[in-house]
Amino acid sequence: EVQLVESGGGSVQSGGSLRLSCTASGFTFDDFEVGWFRQAPGSECELVSMLSSDGSSDYSNSAKGRFTISRDNAKNMLYLQMNSLKPSDTAVYYCAAERPPLRKYDDVFCGGPGYWGQGTQVTVSS
């Protein structure tokens, strides 16, 4: 059974840090492009960061300089280190994996043709 399970979300004050983890199972993780998306209430689904199988990464403007994406193929794990968190980072965060390219269906909700987790809530208070 294919699964992506996020963990590490929670509540933190502005300026704090969180590390999200995503555990993958049921597929050959190494071959997939992976990423983190997020969706706040009433907002569109936003790509936060993605990481290709060759190691190249990309970040949204809001994540650059504060977030770091990484993967451990040996452990089938994906991570998102989030520093200097802001209230605007409050959202449900989803990990996703797909054979390149990583895609989402649209901006309305976080989902796509690849594998997606159920999401983990991140709440940043001021």
PDB file of C-alpha atoms in Angstrom:
ATOM      1  CA  GLU A   1       0.000   0.000   0.000  1.00  0.00           C
ATOM      2  CA  VAL A   2       1.329   3.411  -0.985  1.00  0.00           C
ATOM      3  CA  GLN A   3       1.428   5.880   1.881  1.00  0.00           C
ATOM      4  CA  LEU A   4       2.780   9.299   2.666  1.00  0.00           C
ATOM      5  CA  VAL A   5       2.446  10.272   6.302  1.00  0.00           C
ATOM      6  CA  GLU A   6       3.366  13.726   7.554  1.00  0.00           C
ATOM      7  CA  SER A   7       4.387  14.520  11.104  1.00  0.00           C
ATOM      8  CA  GLY A   8       6.004  17.329  13.055  1.00  0.00           C
ATOM      9  CA  GLY A   9       3.315  19.953  12.779  1.00  0.00           C
ATOM     10  CA  GLY A  10       2.097  21.884  15.775  1.00  0.00           C
ATOM     11  CA  SER A  11       1.775  25.290  17.329  1.00  0.00           C
ATOM     12  CA  VAL A  12       4.702  27.666  17.667  1.00  0.00           C
ATOM     13  CA  GLN A  13       5.222  31.349  18.297  1.00  0.00           C
ATOM     14  CA  SER A  14       6.369  33.751  15.632  1.00  0.00           C
ATOM     15  CA  GLY A  15      10.100  33.406  15.064  1.00  0.00           C
ATOM     16  CA  GLY A  16      10.136  29.774  16.120  1.00  0.00           C
ATOM     17  CA  SER A  17      11.039  26.658  14.183  1.00  0.00           C
ATOM     18  CA  LEU A  18       9.449  23.371  13.222  1.00  0.00           C
ATOM     19  CA  ARG A  19      10.687  20.376  11.309  1.00  0.00           C
ATOM     20  CA  LEU A  20       8.148  18.506   9.254  1.00  0.00           C
ATOM     21  CA  SER A  21       8.747  14.900   8.284  1.00  0.00           C
ATOM     22  CA  CYS A  22       7.109  12.757   5.667  1.00  0.00           C
ATOM     23  CA  THR A  23       7.413   8.984   5.729  1.00  0.00           C
ATOM     24  CA  ALA A  24       6.944   7.259   2.396  1.00  0.00           C
ATOM     25  CA  SER A  25       6.142   3.607   1.863  1.00  0.00           C
ATOM     26  CA  GLY A  26       4.927   1.317  -0.870  1.00  0.00           C
ATOM     27  CA  PHE A  27       6.879   2.783  -3.779  1.00  0.00           C
ATOM     28  CA  THR A  28      10.445   3.425  -4.957  1.00  0.00           C
ATOM     29  CA  PHE A  29      10.991   6.767  -3.290  1.00  0.00           C
ATOM     30  CA  ASP A  30      14.337   7.453  -4.986  1.00  0.00           C
ATOM     31  CA  ASP A  31      12.782   7.829  -8.443  1.00  0.00           C
ATOM     32  CA  PHE A  32      10.254  10.427  -7.447  1.00  0.00           C
ATOM     33  CA  GLU A  33      10.203  14.174  -7.391  1.00  0.00           C
ATOM     34  CA  VAL A  34       8.977  15.257  -3.954  1.00  0.00           C
ATOM     35  CA  GLY A  35       7.666  18.410  -2.420  1.00  0.00           C
ATOM     36  CA  TRP A  36       5.751  20.239   0.247  1.00  0.00           C
ATOM     37  CA  PHE A  37       2.539  22.157  -0.404  1.00  0.00           C
ATOM     38  CA  ARG A  38       0.386  24.113   1.999  1.00  0.00           C
ATOM     39  CA  GLN A  39      -3.107  25.490   2.204  1.00  0.00           C
ATOM     40  CA  ALA A  40      -4.448  28.033   4.645  1.00  0.00           C
ATOM     41  CA  PRO A  41      -8.200  28.437   5.232  1.00  0.00           C
ATOM     42  CA  GLY A  42      -9.765  30.365   2.372  1.00  0.00           C
ATOM     43  CA  SER A  43      -6.519  30.367   0.419  1.00  0.00           C
ATOM     44  CA  GLU A  44      -5.173  28.525  -2.581  1.00  0.00           C
ATOM     45  CA  CYS A  45      -2.927  25.509  -2.416  1.00  0.00           C
ATOM     46  CA  GLU A  46       0.641  26.777  -2.614  1.00  0.00           C
ATOM     47  CA  LEU A  47       3.835  24.960  -3.509  1.00  0.00           C
ATOM     48  CA  VAL A  48       6.292  25.608  -0.697  1.00  0.00           C
ATOM     49  CA  SER A  49       9.289  23.651  -1.920  1.00  0.00           C
ATOM     50  CA  MET A  50      10.194  20.772  -4.156  1.00  0.00           C
ATOM     51  CA  LEU A  51      13.190  18.500  -4.553  1.00  0.00           C
ATOM     52  CA  SER A  52      14.025  16.467  -7.596  1.00  0.00           C
ATOM     53  CA  SER A  53      15.610  13.039  -7.630  1.00  0.00           C
ATOM     54  CA  ASP A  54      18.885  14.638  -8.808  1.00  0.00           C
ATOM     55  CA  GLY A  55      18.952  16.908  -5.775  1.00  0.00           C
ATOM     56  CA  SER A  56      17.944  20.205  -7.301  1.00  0.00           C
ATOM     57  CA  SER A  57      15.505  22.204  -5.201  1.00  0.00           C
ATOM     58  CA  ASP A  58      13.100  25.063  -5.596  1.00  0.00           C
ATOM     59  CA  TYR A  59      11.332  27.286  -3.096  1.00  0.00           C
ATOM     60  CA  SER A  60       8.452  29.707  -3.119  1.00  0.00           C
ATOM     61  CA  ASN A  61       9.396  33.328  -2.544  1.00  0.00           C
ATOM     62  CA  SER A  62       7.862  33.156   0.917  1.00  0.00           C
ATOM     63  CA  ALA A  63       9.964  30.107   1.850  1.00  0.00           C
ATOM     64  CA  LYS A  64      13.327  31.171   0.446  1.00  0.00           C
ATOM     65  CA  GLY A  65      15.916  31.807   3.103  1.00  0.00           C
ATOM     66  CA  ARG A  66      13.756  30.385   5.888  1.00  0.00           C
ATOM     67  CA  PHE A  67      12.824  26.835   4.877  1.00  0.00           C
ATOM     68  CA  THR A  68      15.058  23.949   3.830  1.00  0.00           C
ATOM     69  CA  ILE A  69      13.848  20.835   2.069  1.00  0.00           C
ATOM     70  CA  SER A  70      15.787  17.591   2.264  1.00  0.00           C
ATOM     71  CA  ARG A  71      15.327  13.898   1.662  1.00  0.00           C
ATOM     72  CA  ASP A  72      16.856  10.683   2.927  1.00  0.00           C
ATOM     73  CA  ASN A  73      16.301   8.083   0.253  1.00  0.00           C
ATOM     74  CA  ALA A  74      17.727   5.317   2.419  1.00  0.00           C
ATOM     75  CA  LYS A  75      14.978   5.954   4.952  1.00  0.00           C
ATOM     76  CA  ASN A  76      12.263   6.967   2.483  1.00  0.00           C
ATOM     77  CA  MET A  77      11.920  10.261   4.305  1.00  0.00           C
ATOM     78  CA  LEU A  78      11.256  13.832   3.241  1.00  0.00           C
ATOM     79  CA  TYR A  79      11.821  16.790   5.542  1.00  0.00           C
ATOM     80  CA  LEU A  80      11.040  20.474   5.692  1.00  0.00           C
ATOM     81  CA  GLN A  81      12.985  22.526   8.209  1.00  0.00           C
ATOM     82  CA  MET A  82      11.094  25.749   8.849  1.00  0.00           C
ATOM     83  CA  ASN A  83      12.809  28.604  10.654  1.00  0.00           C
ATOM     84  CA  SER A  84      11.771  32.167  11.461  1.00  0.00           C
ATOM     85  CA  LEU A  85       8.140  31.174  11.223  1.00  0.00           C
ATOM     86  CA  LYS A  86       5.512  33.842  10.690  1.00  0.00           C
ATOM     87  CA  PRO A  87       1.748  33.846  11.311  1.00  0.00           C
ATOM     88  CA  SER A  88       1.351  33.825   7.524  1.00  0.00           C
ATOM     89  CA  ASP A  89       2.929  30.347   7.505  1.00  0.00           C
ATOM     90  CA  THR A  90      -0.117  28.976   9.309  1.00  0.00           C
ATOM     91  CA  ALA A  91      -1.599  26.275   7.084  1.00  0.00           C
ATOM     92  CA  VAL A  92      -2.037  22.573   6.573  1.00  0.00           C
ATOM     93  CA  TYR A  93       1.176  21.229   5.055  1.00  0.00           C
ATOM     94  CA  TYR A  94       1.110  18.302   2.647  1.00  0.00           C
ATOM     95  CA  CYS A  95       3.918  16.210   1.279  1.00  0.00           C
ATOM     96  CA  ALA A  96       3.646  14.834  -2.222  1.00  0.00           C
ATOM     97  CA  ALA A  97       5.613  12.592  -4.541  1.00  0.00           C
ATOM     98  CA  GLU A  98       5.328  11.886  -8.236  1.00  0.00           C
ATOM     99  CA  ARG A  99       7.506  10.679 -11.061  1.00  0.00           C
ATOM    100  CA  PRO A 100       8.698  13.923 -12.640  1.00  0.00           C
ATOM    101  CA  PRO A 101       7.187  16.365 -12.907  1.00  0.00           C
ATOM    102  CA  LEU A 102       5.507  16.865  -9.549  1.00  0.00           C
ATOM    103  CA  ARG A 103       2.100  18.387 -10.196  1.00  0.00           C
ATOM    104  CA  LYS A 104      -1.071  19.443  -8.440  1.00  0.00           C
ATOM    105  CA  TYR A 105      -4.490  19.425 -10.047  1.00  0.00           C
ATOM    106  CA  ASP A 106      -5.257  23.084  -9.437  1.00  0.00           C
ATOM    107  CA  ASP A 107      -5.060  25.785  -6.803  1.00  0.00           C
ATOM    108  CA  VAL A 108      -8.422  25.096  -5.188  1.00  0.00           C
ATOM    109  CA  PHE A 109      -7.281  22.218  -3.044  1.00  0.00           C
ATOM    110  CA  CYS A 110      -4.078  20.349  -2.400  1.00  0.00           C
ATOM    111  CA  GLY A 111      -4.093  17.179  -4.439  1.00  0.00           C
ATOM    112  CA  GLY A 112      -2.619  15.792  -7.581  1.00  0.00           C
ATOM    113  CA  PRO A 113      -2.045  12.763  -9.768  1.00  0.00           C
ATOM    114  CA  GLY A 114       0.871  11.562  -7.638  1.00  0.00           C
ATOM    115  CA  TYR A 115       0.949  10.406  -4.047  1.00  0.00           C
ATOM    116  CA  TRP A 116      -0.159  12.822  -1.341  1.00  0.00           C
ATOM    117  CA  GLY A 117      -0.263  12.710   2.422  1.00  0.00           C
ATOM    118  CA  GLN A 118      -3.187  13.719   4.592  1.00  0.00           C
ATOM    119  CA  GLY A 119      -1.519  16.871   5.847  1.00  0.00           C
ATOM    120  CA  THR A 120      -0.236  18.227   9.134  1.00  0.00           C
ATOM    121  CA  GLN A 121      -1.365  21.474  10.748  1.00  0.00           C
ATOM    122  CA  VAL A 122       1.133  24.235  11.419  1.00  0.00           C
ATOM    123  CA  THR A 123      -0.068  27.165  13.502  1.00  0.00           C
ATOM    124  CA  VAL A 124       2.129  30.188  14.131  1.00  0.00           C
ATOM    125  CA  SER A 125       0.946  32.711  16.673  1.00  0.00           C
ATOM    126  CA  SER A 126       2.103  36.308  16.912  1.00  0.00           C
TER     127      SER A 126
END
